Every structure is written in C-alpha cells, then in structure tokens.
Amino acid sequence: MTICERLFDELELRGLTAYGLAKVLGVHPTTISNWKQRNTDPPSKYIIAICGFLGCSIEYLLMGEDTGAPVVTKKEPVPGISENGREMLALYEKLSERDQLLLLGRLQEMASPMLGDSREKNQKDDARSAAG
C-alpha cells in the first residue's frame, strides 16, 4: 500500500475529510483531490501535519508499519464539533488572551438574542435578592 492509499484509507476510517485536511495544510482542496486521483504521495513538507491531522505516527504513514513509534498528536476538540467549529477553535487558540476575551464577549452579545439572554435575567434576579 502506498502513502497516498494509507492517507485516504485513514481519512475514511477516522471520518475525516480531504477538505478538512486541505484547511490544516493551507492548500486548496483540489491539491488533495489531485493526490488521490493521480495516486501521488504528498510532498514531504506536509507529512508531519498530515500525521497530526490523522493522529498516526510518521512511521505508519510512510511505511505502513506501526512499531510503537510516537504518534503525532493534535489537540482533539470535543467530538461532534463541525469542521467550521474546529477551524474557529484553531483560530481562537492563536489569539492573545486579551483578544480571546474580546471575542468571547462579542460572541455572547451575538448569541444572547438566540438564548433568550437567561444570563442577564439571572443577574437581575441576583441583584433583587441581594437588595431585598
């Protein structure tokens, strides 16, 4: 089995998409499609990132053997998060702590109409309890 075949087998096995891989690698999705259609191996500069995306060892991807070599790990978001959610989380983690807090505040403002702003109601109830 070739590197290319292992790559696409692992994508399918793990329920991952070529589109998600393209985003991680910073390439156009057609690049990934071309690897598959032409049965060409990805350039070596992408191997570590591909293994991180797949959660497999470099040795396994390159040679098909898993002899206990360290697995290239990535931070796994909570299962069930969409690809857009994963992308948002990855971008969020690149921000400074200050910018993360600003973004969280803005997201809370945007979501409050959808959530019925129960948090604001709870704050008012707490203020009444303390006053009364």
Short mmCIF file of C-alpha atoms in Angstrom, two decimals:
data_model
loop_
_atom_site.label_atom_id
_atom_site.label_comp_id
_atom_site.label_asym_id
_atom_site.label_seq_id
_atom_site.Cartn_x
_atom_site.Cartn_y
_atom_site.Cartn_z
CA MET A 1 0.00 0.00 0.00
CA THR A 2 1.33 3.46 -0.88
CA ILE A 3 1.48 6.53 1.32
CA CYS A 4 -1.35 8.01 -0.72
CA GLU A 5 -3.53 4.94 -0.24
CA ARG A 6 -2.85 4.89 3.52
CA LEU A 7 -3.65 8.60 3.73
CA PHE A 8 -7.06 8.25 2.12
CA ASP A 9 -7.85 4.99 3.94
CA GLU A 10 -7.13 6.72 7.25
CA LEU A 11 -9.24 9.75 6.31
CA GLU A 12 -12.17 7.46 5.63
CA LEU A 13 -11.56 5.25 8.66
CA ARG A 14 -11.43 8.24 11.00
CA GLY A 15 -14.38 10.05 9.43
CA LEU A 16 -12.23 12.98 8.33
CA THR A 17 -12.46 14.87 5.07
CA ALA A 18 -10.00 15.91 2.41
CA TYR A 19 -11.42 19.42 2.77
CA GLY A 20 -10.50 19.48 6.46
CA LEU A 21 -7.02 18.24 5.65
CA ALA A 22 -6.61 20.93 2.99
CA LYS A 23 -7.52 23.60 5.56
CA VAL A 24 -4.96 22.26 8.03
CA LEU A 25 -2.25 22.12 5.36
CA GLY A 26 -3.14 25.52 3.94
CA VAL A 27 -3.64 24.19 0.43
CA HIS A 28 -6.55 24.29 -1.98
CA PRO A 29 -8.83 21.24 -1.68
CA THR A 30 -8.08 20.34 -5.30
CA THR A 31 -4.49 19.67 -4.24
CA ILE A 32 -5.70 16.86 -2.01
CA SER A 33 -8.07 15.60 -4.72
CA ASN A 34 -5.19 15.54 -7.20
CA TRP A 35 -3.11 13.35 -4.87
CA LYS A 36 -5.97 10.87 -4.74
CA GLN A 37 -6.85 10.92 -8.44
CA ARG A 38 -3.23 10.64 -9.57
CA ASN A 39 -2.27 8.28 -6.72
CA THR A 40 0.68 10.53 -5.89
CA ASP A 41 2.20 10.86 -2.45
CA PRO A 42 2.01 14.22 -0.72
CA PRO A 43 5.21 16.27 -0.60
CA SER A 44 7.42 15.58 2.41
CA LYS A 45 6.84 19.07 3.84
CA TYR A 46 3.24 18.04 4.65
CA ILE A 47 3.92 14.67 6.29
CA ILE A 48 4.13 15.86 9.90
CA ALA A 49 0.97 17.97 9.58
CA ILE A 50 -0.87 15.10 7.87
CA CYS A 51 0.10 12.72 10.70
CA GLY A 52 -1.09 15.29 13.23
CA PHE A 53 -4.41 15.58 11.43
CA LEU A 54 -4.80 11.81 11.24
CA GLY A 55 -3.40 11.12 14.70
CA CYS A 56 -0.98 8.48 13.39
CA SER A 57 2.78 8.00 13.56
CA ILE A 58 5.02 9.21 10.78
CA GLU A 59 6.40 5.68 10.51
CA TYR A 60 2.91 4.30 9.89
CA LEU A 61 2.06 6.82 7.19
CA LEU A 62 5.37 6.39 5.38
CA MET A 63 5.92 2.65 5.72
CA GLY A 64 2.64 1.15 6.84
CA GLU A 65 4.25 -0.26 9.95
CA ASP A 66 3.32 0.72 13.46
CA THR A 67 6.18 -0.37 15.66
CA GLY A 68 5.30 1.80 18.61
CA ALA A 69 6.77 4.97 17.16
CA PRO A 70 5.36 8.10 18.75
CA VAL A 71 2.07 9.22 17.33
CA VAL A 72 1.95 12.79 16.12
CA THR A 73 -0.74 14.21 18.30
CA LYS A 74 -3.01 17.12 17.88
CA LYS A 75 -5.40 18.73 20.28
CA GLU A 76 -8.70 16.99 19.75
CA PRO A 77 -11.76 19.15 20.13
CA VAL A 78 -14.84 17.70 21.72
CA PRO A 79 -16.28 15.00 19.45
CA GLY A 80 -19.22 16.24 17.44
CA ILE A 81 -17.79 19.67 16.66
CA SER A 82 -18.18 20.52 12.99
CA GLU A 83 -15.24 21.33 10.75
CA ASN A 84 -16.19 25.01 10.96
CA GLY A 85 -16.19 24.71 14.73
CA ARG A 86 -12.74 23.10 14.66
CA GLU A 87 -11.45 25.85 12.41
CA MET A 88 -12.89 28.50 14.72
CA LEU A 89 -11.28 26.83 17.72
CA ALA A 90 -7.89 26.63 15.99
CA LEU A 91 -8.07 30.32 15.07
CA TYR A 92 -9.26 31.24 18.57
CA GLU A 93 -6.28 29.45 20.14
CA LYS A 94 -3.90 31.55 18.03
CA LEU A 95 -5.26 34.79 19.51
CA SER A 96 -3.78 36.54 22.51
CA GLU A 97 -5.64 36.09 25.80
CA ARG A 98 -6.95 39.65 25.54
CA ASP A 99 -8.30 39.06 22.03
CA GLN A 100 -9.84 35.75 23.14
CA LEU A 101 -11.75 37.57 25.89
CA LEU A 102 -12.88 40.28 23.47
CA LEU A 103 -14.08 37.65 21.03
CA LEU A 104 -15.94 35.74 23.75
CA GLY A 105 -17.70 38.94 24.79
CA ARG A 106 -18.71 39.64 21.21
CA LEU A 107 -19.96 36.08 20.70
CA GLN A 108 -22.01 36.32 23.88
CA GLU A 109 -23.56 39.56 22.61
CA MET A 110 -24.39 37.93 19.28
CA ALA A 111 -25.84 34.78 20.86
CA SER A 112 -27.86 36.41 23.64
CA PRO A 113 -30.98 37.01 21.47
CA MET A 114 -30.94 33.34 20.46
CA LEU A 115 -30.51 32.16 24.04
CA GLY A 116 -33.21 34.41 25.47
CA ASP A 117 -30.42 36.08 27.43
CA SER A 118 -31.10 33.98 30.54
CA ARG A 119 -27.77 35.15 31.93
CA GLU A 120 -28.99 38.78 32.09
CA LYS A 121 -32.21 37.64 33.78
CA ASN A 122 -30.20 35.64 36.35
CA GLN A 123 -28.06 38.71 37.10
CA LYS A 124 -31.19 40.83 37.68
CA ASP A 125 -32.67 38.14 39.95
CA ASP A 126 -29.42 38.01 41.95
CA ALA A 127 -29.44 41.81 42.31
CA ARG A 128 -33.06 41.73 43.59
CA SER A 129 -32.21 39.00 46.10
CA ALA A 130 -29.25 40.97 47.43
CA ALA A 131 -31.34 44.16 47.73
CA GLY A 132 -34.35 42.65 49.25
#
